[in-house]
Tab-separated table of C-alpha atoms in Angstrom:
chain	number	residue	atom	x	y	z
A	22	MET	CA	30.972	225.174	5.630
A	23	ARG	CA	34.415	226.599	5.188
A	24	LEU	CA	37.118	226.476	2.558
A	25	GLY	CA	40.634	226.126	3.907
A	26	ARG	CA	43.093	229.003	3.842
A	27	GLY	CA	45.056	227.095	1.233
A	28	VAL	CA	42.490	228.071	-1.401
A	29	GLU	CA	43.265	231.769	-1.018
A	30	TRP	CA	46.984	231.059	-1.019
A	31	ALA	CA	46.829	228.811	-4.093
A	32	VAL	CA	44.715	231.162	-6.204
A	33	HIS	CA	46.910	234.155	-5.381
A	34	SER	CA	50.014	232.083	-6.111
A	35	CYS	CA	48.659	231.127	-9.527
A	36	THR	CA	47.916	234.749	-10.400
A	37	LEU	CA	51.489	235.693	-9.460
A	38	LEU	CA	52.966	232.794	-11.441
A	39	ALA	CA	50.899	233.965	-14.417
A	40	ALA	CA	53.100	237.074	-14.540
A	41	LEU	CA	56.202	235.028	-15.396
A	42	ALA	CA	57.631	234.860	-18.882
A	43	ASP	CA	57.769	231.434	-20.535
A	44	ASP	CA	61.391	230.901	-19.568
A	45	GLU	CA	61.063	231.942	-15.937
A	46	VAL	CA	60.210	230.263	-12.639
A	47	LEU	CA	59.589	231.546	-9.136
A	48	PRO	CA	60.874	229.563	-6.153
A	49	ALA	CA	58.430	228.444	-3.460
A	50	SER	CA	60.363	230.576	-0.973
A	51	GLY	CA	59.686	233.616	-3.142
A	52	LEU	CA	55.947	232.953	-3.239
A	53	ALA	CA	55.938	232.585	0.556
A	54	GLU	CA	57.837	235.850	0.931
A	55	PHE	CA	55.650	237.740	-1.503
A	56	PHE	CA	52.454	236.928	0.438
A	57	ASP	CA	54.139	236.636	3.854
A	58	LEU	CA	52.943	233.049	4.250
A	59	PRO	CA	54.431	230.163	6.257
A	60	PRO	CA	56.742	228.466	3.715
A	61	ALA	CA	56.090	224.883	4.830
A	62	TYR	CA	52.306	225.200	4.662
A	63	LEU	CA	52.429	226.997	1.343
A	64	ALA	CA	54.787	224.330	-0.040
A	65	LYS	CA	52.191	221.678	0.737
A	66	HIS	CA	49.579	223.523	-1.305
A	67	LEU	CA	52.009	224.152	-4.161
A	68	GLN	CA	52.659	220.418	-4.242
A	69	SER	CA	48.909	219.845	-4.534
A	70	LEU	CA	48.759	222.254	-7.490
A	71	SER	CA	51.686	220.447	-9.052
A	72	ALA	CA	50.105	217.025	-8.479
A	73	ALA	CA	46.946	218.295	-10.172
A	74	GLY	CA	48.948	219.364	-13.223
A	75	LEU	CA	48.293	223.073	-12.803
A	76	ILE	CA	51.857	224.156	-12.067
A	77	THR	CA	55.234	222.657	-12.928
A	78	ALA	CA	58.097	222.289	-10.469
A	79	LEU	CA	61.616	222.617	-11.766
A	80	ARG	CA	64.110	221.092	-9.319
A	81	GLY	CA	67.570	222.115	-8.350
A	82	PRO	CA	69.269	225.263	-7.060
A	83	THR	CA	67.716	227.389	-9.784
A	84	GLY	CA	64.383	225.588	-9.526
A	85	GLY	CA	60.963	226.979	-8.913
A	86	TYR	CA	57.396	226.898	-10.095
A	87	ARG	CA	55.533	228.167	-13.081
A	88	LEU	CA	52.083	227.566	-14.530
A	89	ARG	CA	51.846	224.443	-16.598
A	90	ARG	CA	49.162	225.826	-18.903
A	91	PRO	CA	48.220	229.320	-20.066
A	92	PRO	CA	46.266	231.200	-17.356
A	93	SER	CA	43.275	231.311	-19.701
A	94	GLU	CA	43.156	227.512	-19.504
A	95	ILE	CA	43.263	227.140	-15.725
A	96	THR	CA	39.913	227.532	-14.012
A	97	LEU	CA	39.234	228.658	-10.486
A	98	LEU	CA	37.454	225.339	-9.941
A	99	GLU	CA	40.596	223.391	-10.841
A	100	VAL	CA	42.676	225.350	-8.343
A	101	ILE	CA	40.116	224.860	-5.579
A	102	GLU	CA	39.718	221.153	-6.254
A	103	ALA	CA	43.500	220.701	-6.355
A	104	VAL	CA	43.690	222.076	-2.815
A	105	GLU	CA	40.412	220.895	-1.297
A	106	GLY	CA	39.717	217.742	-3.263
A	107	GLY	CA	36.709	217.197	-5.449
A	108	LEU	CA	34.314	215.551	-2.978
A	109	PRO	CA	30.861	217.103	-2.608
A	110	ALA	CA	30.411	219.435	0.356
A	111	PHE	CA	27.205	217.611	1.244
A	112	ARG	CA	27.843	213.968	2.092
A	113	CYS	CA	24.634	211.957	2.086
A	114	THR	CA	24.738	209.271	4.764
A	115	GLU	CA	21.356	207.864	3.720
A	116	ILE	CA	19.599	208.431	7.008
A	117	ARG	CA	16.330	207.790	5.138
A	118	ARG	CA	17.327	204.094	5.186
A	119	ARG	CA	17.700	203.990	8.953
A	120	GLY	CA	15.357	203.640	11.863
A	121	PRO	CA	12.203	201.623	12.439
A	122	THR	CA	10.388	202.552	9.222
A	123	ALA	CA	13.155	201.836	6.708
A	124	ALA	CA	12.300	199.712	3.683
A	125	PRO	CA	14.534	196.845	2.543
A	126	ALA	CA	17.595	197.884	0.509
A	127	ASP	CA	15.758	197.515	-2.818
A	128	GLY	CA	13.362	200.273	-1.744
A	129	TYR	CA	15.774	203.040	-2.689
A	130	PRO	CA	16.510	202.876	-6.416
A	131	LEU	CA	17.173	206.642	-6.636
A	132	PRO	CA	19.541	208.906	-4.709
A	133	CYS	CA	17.782	210.733	-1.878
A	134	GLY	CA	15.885	213.807	-3.118
A	135	ILE	CA	17.451	215.920	-0.384
A	136	ALA	CA	20.948	214.969	-1.522
A	137	ARG	CA	19.977	215.716	-5.137
A	138	ALA	CA	18.788	219.198	-4.159
A	139	MET	CA	22.012	219.827	-2.235
A	140	TRP	CA	24.125	218.642	-5.153
A	141	ARG	CA	22.190	220.803	-7.626
A	142	ALA	CA	23.249	223.818	-5.581
A	143	GLU	CA	26.845	222.622	-5.534
A	144	ALA	CA	26.705	222.198	-9.312
A	145	ALA	CA	25.704	225.867	-9.604
A	146	TRP	CA	28.684	226.837	-7.417
A	147	ARG	CA	31.009	224.676	-9.462
A	148	ALA	CA	29.689	226.009	-12.771
A	149	GLU	CA	30.479	229.548	-11.691
A	150	LEU	CA	34.007	228.572	-10.641
A	151	ARG	CA	34.534	226.633	-13.854
A	152	ALA	CA	33.556	229.708	-15.867
A	153	THR	CA	36.289	231.817	-14.234
A	154	THR	CA	39.919	231.404	-15.262
A	155	ILE	CA	43.139	232.676	-13.711
A	156	ASP	CA	43.334	234.983	-16.714
A	157	ASP	CA	39.882	236.411	-15.898
A	158	LEU	CA	41.009	237.130	-12.345
A	159	ILE	CA	44.115	238.921	-13.566
A	160	HIS	CA	42.236	241.026	-16.097
A	161	ALA	CA	39.673	242.019	-13.479
A	162	SER	CA	42.394	242.913	-10.983
A	163	ILE	CA	44.897	244.800	-13.134
A	164	PRO	CA	42.941	248.069	-13.342
A	165	GLU	CA	42.372	247.907	-9.583
A	166	ILE	CA	45.966	247.415	-8.458
A	167	ASP	CA	47.366	250.439	-6.673
A	168	PRO	CA	50.221	251.982	-8.729
A	169	ARG	CA	52.543	251.793	-5.714
A	170	GLN	CA	51.960	248.043	-5.421
A	171	ALA	CA	52.296	247.582	-9.187
A	172	HIS	CA	55.647	249.345	-9.061
A	173	SER	CA	57.011	247.465	-6.051
A	174	THR	CA	55.773	244.148	-7.452
A	175	ALA	CA	57.598	244.713	-10.743
A	176	SER	CA	60.760	245.487	-8.829
A	177	TRP	CA	60.356	242.484	-6.500
A	178	MET	CA	59.699	240.161	-9.436
A	179	SER	CA	62.858	241.260	-11.247
A	180	ASN	CA	64.858	240.300	-8.165
A	181	ASN	CA	63.151	236.972	-7.558
A	182	VAL	CA	62.329	235.268	-10.829
A	183	ARG	CA	64.875	232.745	-12.053
A	184	PRO	CA	65.589	231.461	-15.520
A	185	ALA	CA	63.981	228.071	-16.131
A	186	VAL	CA	67.068	225.895	-16.458
A	187	GLY	CA	66.954	222.287	-17.552
A	188	ASP	CA	63.252	222.249	-18.335
B	24	MET	CA	34.887	222.024	1.929
B	25	ARG	CA	32.392	220.015	3.862
B	26	LEU	CA	28.974	220.606	5.343
B	27	GLY	CA	28.429	219.052	8.767
B	28	ARG	CA	26.243	216.002	9.261
B	29	GLY	CA	23.768	218.237	11.055
B	30	VAL	CA	22.599	219.622	7.712
B	31	GLU	CA	21.351	216.227	6.545
B	32	TRP	CA	19.720	215.602	9.932
B	33	ALA	CA	18.043	219.010	10.052
B	34	VAL	CA	16.638	218.894	6.519
B	35	HIS	CA	15.251	215.379	7.001
B	36	SER	CA	13.789	216.399	10.362
B	37	CYS	CA	12.003	219.356	8.752
B	38	THR	CA	10.505	217.142	6.046
B	39	LEU	CA	9.205	214.758	8.720
B	40	LEU	CA	7.777	217.606	10.825
B	41	ALA	CA	6.029	218.855	7.685
B	42	ALA	CA	3.847	215.732	7.814
B	43	LEU	CA	2.271	216.797	11.134
B	44	ALA	CA	-1.215	218.245	11.348
B	45	ASP	CA	-1.543	221.767	12.728
B	46	ASP	CA	-2.379	220.523	16.215
B	47	GLU	CA	0.396	217.949	16.479
B	48	VAL	CA	4.029	217.898	17.607
B	49	LEU	CA	6.760	215.280	17.474
B	50	PRO	CA	9.162	214.921	20.409
B	51	ALA	CA	12.909	215.227	19.792
B	52	SER	CA	13.296	211.637	20.982
B	53	GLY	CA	10.904	210.550	18.241
B	54	LEU	CA	12.892	212.337	15.539
B	55	ALA	CA	16.078	210.691	16.827
B	56	GLU	CA	14.412	207.276	16.806
B	57	PHE	CA	12.925	207.719	13.346
B	58	PHE	CA	16.322	208.401	11.753
B	59	ASP	CA	18.345	206.341	14.269
B	60	LEU	CA	20.408	209.397	15.254
B	61	PRO	CA	22.198	210.190	18.522
B	62	PRO	CA	19.538	212.093	20.524
B	63	ALA	CA	21.912	214.608	22.160
B	64	TYR	CA	23.552	215.647	18.892
B	65	LEU	CA	20.241	215.869	17.093
B	66	ALA	CA	18.806	217.945	19.971
B	67	LYS	CA	21.571	220.501	19.442
B	68	HIS	CA	20.618	220.921	15.799
B	69	LEU	CA	16.902	221.080	16.608
B	70	GLN	CA	17.704	223.897	19.023
B	71	SER	CA	19.496	225.712	16.207
B	72	LEU	CA	16.426	225.348	13.988
B	73	SER	CA	14.292	226.643	16.810
B	74	ALA	CA	16.609	229.600	17.464
B	75	ALA	CA	16.399	230.455	13.761
B	76	GLY	CA	12.607	230.521	13.955
B	77	LEU	CA	12.096	227.543	11.640
B	78	ILE	CA	10.580	225.163	14.185
B	79	THR	CA	8.683	225.713	17.422
B	80	ALA	CA	9.356	223.812	20.635
B	81	LEU	CA	6.451	223.079	22.940
B	82	ARG	CA	7.661	222.225	26.439
B	83	GLY	CA	6.397	219.781	28.994
B	84	PRO	CA	5.606	216.072	29.109
B	85	THR	CA	3.510	216.286	25.973
B	86	GLY	CA	5.943	218.659	24.298
B	87	GLY	CA	7.703	218.362	20.999
B	88	TYR	CA	8.552	220.174	17.813
B	89	ARG	CA	6.665	221.306	14.795
B	90	LEU	CA	7.388	223.622	11.895
B	91	ARG	CA	6.837	227.247	12.699
B	92	ARG	CA	5.878	228.188	9.151
B	93	PRO	CA	4.274	226.299	6.248
B	94	PRO	CA	6.840	224.053	4.515
B	95	SER	CA	6.388	226.116	1.348
B	96	GLU	CA	7.811	229.088	3.262
B	97	ILE	CA	10.941	227.425	4.640
B	98	THR	CA	13.846	227.312	2.230
B	99	LEU	CA	16.683	224.841	2.133
B	100	LEU	CA	19.056	227.786	2.566
B	101	GLU	CA	17.397	228.785	5.832
B	102	VAL	CA	17.760	225.282	7.236
B	103	ILE	CA	21.422	225.075	6.222
B	104	GLU	CA	22.249	228.506	7.607
B	105	ALA	CA	20.442	227.705	10.862
B	106	VAL	CA	22.772	224.744	11.342
B	107	GLU	CA	25.998	225.957	9.750
B	108	GLY	CA	25.763	229.708	10.206
B	109	GLY	CA	25.662	232.224	7.411
B	110	LEU	CA	29.360	233.042	7.030
B	111	PRO	CA	30.873	232.736	3.571
B	112	ALA	CA	32.751	229.491	2.878
B	113	PHE	CA	35.640	231.520	1.460
B	114	ARG	CA	37.166	233.802	4.093
B	115	CYS	CA	39.400	236.426	2.508
B	116	THR	CA	42.373	237.153	4.745
B	117	GLU	CA	43.669	239.890	2.420
B	118	ILE	CA	47.007	238.305	1.671
B	119	ARG	CA	47.314	240.814	-1.188
B	120	ARG	CA	48.050	243.420	1.521
B	121	ARG	CA	50.926	241.451	2.985
B	122	GLY	CA	54.554	240.985	2.110
B	123	PRO	CA	57.228	243.294	0.750
B	124	THR	CA	55.244	244.790	-2.130
B	125	ALA	CA	52.063	245.761	-0.257
B	126	ALA	CA	50.733	249.289	-0.748
B	127	PRO	CA	49.620	251.442	2.193
B	128	ALA	CA	46.122	250.683	3.528
B	129	ASP	CA	44.476	253.267	1.255
B	130	GLY	CA	45.641	251.288	-1.772
B	131	TYR	CA	42.794	248.782	-1.512
B	132	PRO	CA	39.473	250.585	-1.917
B	133	LEU	CA	37.754	247.493	-3.363
B	134	PRO	CA	37.409	243.949	-2.040
B	135	CYS	CA	39.979	241.611	-3.575
B	136	GLY	CA	38.934	240.388	-7.028
B	137	ILE	CA	39.691	236.812	-6.043
B	138	ALA	CA	37.345	237.035	-3.065
B	139	ARG	CA	34.668	238.594	-5.283
B	140	ALA	CA	34.921	235.690	-7.736
B	141	MET	CA	34.685	233.192	-4.889
B	142	TRP	CA	31.667	234.954	-3.416
B	143	ARG	CA	29.925	235.102	-6.811
B	144	ALA	CA	30.095	231.320	-6.894
B	145	GLU	CA	28.725	231.102	-3.363
B	146	ALA	CA	25.891	233.406	-4.359
B	147	ALA	CA	24.969	230.948	-7.126
B	148	TRP	CA	24.966	228.104	-4.565
B	149	ARG	CA	22.853	230.137	-2.182
B	150	ALA	CA	20.389	231.191	-4.900
B	151	GLU	CA	19.744	227.550	-5.766
B	152	LEU	CA	19.161	226.667	-2.095
B	153	ARG	CA	16.927	229.696	-1.620
B	154	ALA	CA	14.800	228.572	-4.565
B	155	THR	CA	14.094	225.186	-2.964
B	156	THR	CA	11.603	224.856	-0.114
B	157	ILE	CA	10.859	222.017	2.282
B	158	ASP	CA	7.597	221.643	0.371
B	159	ASP	CA	9.510	221.212	-2.901
B	160	LEU	CA	11.599	218.454	-1.316
B	161	ILE	CA	8.508	216.651	-0.091
B	162	HIS	CA	6.721	216.859	-3.416
B	163	ALA	CA	9.784	215.554	-5.231
B	164	SER	CA	10.178	212.695	-2.768
B	165	ILE	CA	6.593	211.483	-2.334
B	166	PRO	CA	6.350	209.603	-5.652
B	167	GLU	CA	9.740	207.998	-4.924
B	168	ILE	CA	9.007	206.650	-1.449
B	169	ASP	CA	8.805	202.877	-1.347
B	170	PRO	CA	5.247	201.771	-0.442
B	171	ARG	CA	6.597	199.650	2.412
B	172	GLN	CA	8.302	202.681	3.956
B	173	ALA	CA	5.241	204.862	3.372
B	174	HIS	CA	3.126	202.305	5.199
B	175	SER	CA	5.489	201.831	8.135
B	176	THR	CA	6.008	205.590	8.437
B	177	ALA	CA	2.268	206.245	8.654
B	178	SER	CA	2.000	203.616	11.375
B	179	TRP	CA	5.036	204.954	13.276
B	180	MET	CA	3.724	208.523	13.062
B	181	SER	CA	0.347	207.559	14.513
B	182	ASN	CA	2.172	206.102	17.517
B	183	ASN	CA	4.552	208.995	18.043
B	184	VAL	CA	2.849	212.288	17.293
B	185	ARG	CA	1.414	214.107	20.265
B	186	PRO	CA	-1.361	216.653	20.508
B	187	ALA	CA	0.038	220.188	20.782
B	188	VAL	CA	-1.098	221.058	24.295
B	189	GLY	CA	-0.766	224.530	25.760
B	190	ASP	CA	0.401	226.149	22.565
């Protein structure tokens, strides 16, 4: 079981976008530069975040992205599901209904107990991710950021944010 | 994020092997027939379960598999990790250390807060799977099995189990 790299990219992008003022955006090219990521692949994931309503894209030469909602109202689960989709990790193919001993179709009124156990575990994973917001991640990280990175990030941001025109 | 089909096959196989008496085995071909699964692919997963110490393979013409431990001592997590490996689903590639604002290597004494949040959620998933045994799955399923399937399974088992010779 493996989450795609896009999850890491999308969550980090959201935490960076959370640093913008209300009237600012950051272009996709800036996000790619900041994390040294391939722009085309990152753009695809930013589009997924936008399609899920988590970030807003402003078009045009001064365009860019910003969070659509306050970081305290965007959960880690939402970011992950925007990138990875919301399907369960365990896909029950009902092998209990196959083979020489299977009962007729009406013999299975309940979902398979094995699938239910697997999905209970996924619900626990999802609950934990739903309880963590982008704001929580930022507040946990701020005291841990190296002062040199904090300083260079502030300087980089001042050179790369754009005013949100035509919003 | 998706678990491979082998997880479903392996868990169901363990619940079927749990029905064997102490002196019985079931050949891999029988497990494949019971669930109508491709024998070669299933064999690969059975070998993984065997390598993980969850099932025992007896060789020879009367060979077959059986559980290595009581079903109450085999957890769902063990079966999943035998098939899928134990690596975390979220692989942190440390993108916080990349790009123009990164601090020198000594600026990151702690794991990334985003990775820690992701791994907390995985720990919740794993805890739930560790708390569920093959025995739990069987006890939850028994009252739900259609009587027709229970009957045909008992008959199929009596034709397909083999005495554990040379153990």
